[in-house]
Short mmCIF file of C-alpha atoms and ligand atoms in Angstrom, two decimals:
data_model
loop_
_atom_site.label_atom_id
_atom_site.label_comp_id
_atom_site.label_asym_id
_atom_site.label_seq_id
_atom_site.Cartn_x
_atom_site.Cartn_y
_atom_site.Cartn_z
CA MET A 1 -151.01 96.22 -31.57
CA SER A 2 -153.79 98.44 -30.22
CA THR A 3 -153.64 102.20 -30.90
CA THR A 4 -154.61 105.04 -28.86
CA GLY A 5 -154.48 108.84 -29.59
CA PRO A 6 -151.94 111.24 -28.37
CA ASN A 7 -152.81 114.00 -25.72
CA GLN A 8 -153.09 117.29 -27.37
CA ASN A 9 -151.07 119.13 -24.74
CA CYS A 10 -148.27 120.22 -26.65
CA ASP A 11 -146.17 123.44 -27.39
CA ARG A 12 -143.53 124.28 -30.09
CA ASN A 13 -140.79 121.47 -29.53
CA ARG A 14 -142.41 119.22 -26.98
CA LEU A 15 -145.41 116.81 -27.06
CA SER A 16 -146.66 115.35 -23.79
CA ILE A 17 -148.38 112.04 -24.49
CA HIS A 18 -149.90 109.09 -22.31
CA SER A 19 -149.87 106.63 -24.94
CA MET A 20 -148.98 106.18 -28.53
CA PRO A 21 -149.66 103.65 -31.20
CA CYS A 22 -147.30 101.33 -32.78
CA LEU A 23 -144.56 103.29 -34.58
CA ARG A 24 -144.55 100.76 -37.37
CA CYS A 25 -140.71 100.91 -36.98
CA GLY A 26 -140.10 97.27 -36.46
CA THR A 27 -137.73 97.59 -33.30
CA CYS A 28 -139.34 95.37 -31.11
CA CYS A 29 -139.88 92.84 -34.15
CA SER A 30 -136.05 92.91 -34.71
CA LYS A 31 -135.12 92.46 -30.85
CA PHE A 32 -137.26 89.89 -29.42
CA ASP A 33 -137.53 85.88 -30.00
CA VAL A 34 -141.04 85.39 -30.31
CA ARG A 35 -142.40 82.00 -28.89
CA VAL A 36 -145.43 80.22 -30.58
CA SER A 37 -147.74 77.90 -29.39
CA MET A 38 -148.46 74.38 -31.20
CA ASP A 39 -152.14 75.91 -31.60
CA GLU A 40 -150.81 79.27 -32.81
CA ALA A 41 -148.33 77.82 -35.34
CA HIS A 42 -151.39 75.70 -36.83
CA ARG A 43 -153.32 78.78 -37.14
CA ILE A 44 -150.60 80.50 -38.81
CA THR A 45 -149.89 77.84 -41.34
CA ASP A 46 -153.47 77.44 -42.22
CA ARG A 47 -153.86 81.05 -42.71
CA ILE A 48 -150.84 81.63 -44.83
CA GLY A 49 -151.51 78.53 -46.65
CA ILE A 50 -148.13 76.42 -46.21
CA THR A 51 -147.71 72.78 -45.31
CA TRP A 52 -146.24 71.62 -41.90
CA ASP A 53 -142.89 70.60 -43.51
CA GLU A 54 -142.80 74.18 -44.92
CA TRP A 55 -143.31 75.62 -41.37
CA MET A 56 -140.83 73.29 -39.70
CA ASN A 57 -138.09 73.92 -42.64
CA SER A 58 -138.57 77.74 -43.24
CA TYR A 59 -140.47 79.70 -40.53
CA ILE A 60 -139.03 78.56 -37.13
CA ASN A 61 -135.61 78.75 -35.38
CA ASP A 62 -134.42 75.43 -35.93
CA ARG A 63 -132.25 75.65 -32.44
CA TRP A 64 -135.52 75.35 -30.71
CA PRO A 65 -136.79 71.98 -30.08
CA GLY A 66 -140.36 72.58 -31.11
CA THR A 67 -142.12 69.65 -29.53
CA GLU A 68 -144.85 71.92 -27.79
CA SER A 69 -143.78 75.53 -29.31
CA PHE A 70 -141.50 77.08 -31.69
CA ILE A 71 -139.50 80.21 -31.92
CA LEU A 72 -140.16 82.30 -35.00
CA ARG A 73 -137.18 82.55 -37.38
CA ARG A 74 -135.34 85.77 -38.07
CA HIS A 75 -134.43 86.91 -41.59
CA ASN A 76 -131.76 89.56 -41.96
CA GLY A 77 -131.97 89.98 -38.09
CA LYS A 78 -135.66 90.62 -38.12
CA CYS A 79 -138.76 88.37 -37.51
CA ILE A 80 -139.77 86.41 -40.66
CA PHE A 81 -143.07 87.85 -40.78
CA LEU A 82 -142.10 91.40 -40.81
CA LYS A 83 -142.21 93.35 -44.21
CA GLU A 84 -141.01 96.75 -45.28
CA LYS A 85 -143.23 98.90 -47.16
CA GLY A 86 -141.96 102.37 -47.71
CA GLU A 87 -140.83 103.78 -44.36
CA GLN A 88 -142.83 101.45 -42.40
CA SER A 89 -142.26 97.90 -40.95
CA LEU A 90 -145.51 95.90 -40.99
CA CYS A 91 -146.33 92.61 -39.59
CA SER A 92 -147.69 90.31 -42.44
CA ILE A 93 -149.59 88.07 -40.16
CA HIS A 94 -150.91 91.10 -37.95
CA SER A 95 -154.57 89.88 -38.02
CA PHE A 96 -153.53 86.46 -36.22
CA LYS A 97 -150.15 87.25 -34.91
CA PRO A 98 -148.91 85.36 -31.93
CA SER A 99 -150.25 86.17 -28.52
CA LEU A 100 -146.97 87.35 -27.31
CA CYS A 101 -147.08 90.08 -30.14
CA ILE A 102 -150.52 91.02 -29.15
CA GLU A 103 -149.39 91.44 -25.56
CA TRP A 104 -146.52 93.85 -26.31
CA ASN A 105 -147.91 96.95 -25.34
CA GLN A 106 -146.03 99.73 -27.10
CA GLY A 107 -145.49 103.07 -25.42
CA PRO A 108 -143.05 105.75 -24.73
CA GLN A 109 -141.81 103.80 -21.71
CA HIS A 110 -140.18 101.14 -23.89
CA LYS A 111 -136.71 101.67 -25.09
CA GLU A 112 -137.67 100.08 -28.42
CA CYS A 113 -140.48 102.60 -28.97
CA GLN A 114 -137.87 105.30 -27.91
CA GLN A 115 -135.30 103.86 -30.48
CA GLY A 116 -138.09 103.95 -33.06
CA LEU A 117 -139.04 107.64 -32.34
CA GLN A 118 -135.26 108.57 -32.68
CA LYS A 119 -134.49 106.54 -35.69
CA ARG A 120 -137.57 107.79 -37.84
CA TRP A 121 -138.15 111.21 -36.37
CA GLY A 122 -135.24 112.22 -34.40
CA ILE A 123 -137.46 112.64 -31.38
CA VAL A 124 -136.27 111.83 -27.97
CA VAL A 125 -138.45 110.86 -24.91
CA ASP A 126 -137.48 112.48 -21.50
CA ASN A 127 -138.00 111.12 -18.08
CA SER A 128 -141.37 112.52 -17.84
CA GLY A 129 -142.48 110.74 -21.08
CA THR A 130 -142.44 113.77 -22.92
CA LEU A 131 -141.46 113.88 -26.62
CA ASN A 132 -138.80 116.42 -27.36
CA GLY A 133 -137.81 117.30 -31.11
CA THR A 134 -137.83 120.04 -33.67
CA GLN A 135 -140.86 121.70 -34.73
CA GLN A 136 -140.48 119.87 -38.00
CA ALA A 137 -140.07 116.52 -36.39
CA LEU A 138 -143.03 116.87 -34.22
CA HIS A 139 -145.06 117.96 -37.17
CA CYS A 140 -144.08 114.84 -39.10
CA TYR A 141 -144.91 112.45 -36.04
CA ARG A 142 -148.47 114.30 -35.78
CA ALA A 143 -149.04 113.74 -39.55
CA PHE A 144 -148.12 109.99 -38.94
CA LEU A 145 -150.61 109.90 -36.30
CA LYS A 146 -153.18 111.55 -38.51
CA SER A 147 -152.28 108.99 -41.38
CA LEU A 148 -153.28 105.97 -38.96
CA GLU A 149 -156.72 107.46 -38.36
CA GLY A 150 -159.43 104.95 -39.78
CA ASP A 151 -156.91 102.06 -39.79
S1 LIG B 201 -145.15 87.93 -35.66
FE1 LIG B 201 -145.51 90.03 -36.50
S2 LIG B 201 -145.87 91.33 -34.61
FE2 LIG B 201 -144.81 89.32 -33.94
S3 LIG B 201 -142.61 89.77 -34.26
FE3 LIG B 201 -143.20 88.93 -36.11
S4 LIG B 201 -143.65 90.74 -37.43
FE4 LIG B 201 -143.59 91.35 -35.23
#
């Protein structure tokens, strides 16, 4: 997921943004069924070093026929490739994740991103796309953005 920086136009309890990076909250990876093409499936199995049988038995949703494409399996309600690291939820196949995941364009307009902001920092997005929260919450959010620099 691509990352872009926030607009610096902010006051004490509001932060106006045009875009935002992936929050690493895992919300979208917990909500959507991800369809994977046959080519993508072969690429993933090659990169993570598993056999085709392992892929078929452990990584895909067996309710999907899987003749031309697959649906990634969920584990504990989340994509099987989503891993928790501290407060963050990270894609363990980020550099070769499926095209559907690449095309997901995070931003304050998505309810999943709004839920991530609310869950992690208690920040609410209003109708104009402005982030509203306590001074401390917005400070923590800015600290998170800073921590992504150089990623
Ligand atoms: S493949 Fe990665 S980005 Fe896509 S849903 Fe799974 S964890 Fe999320």
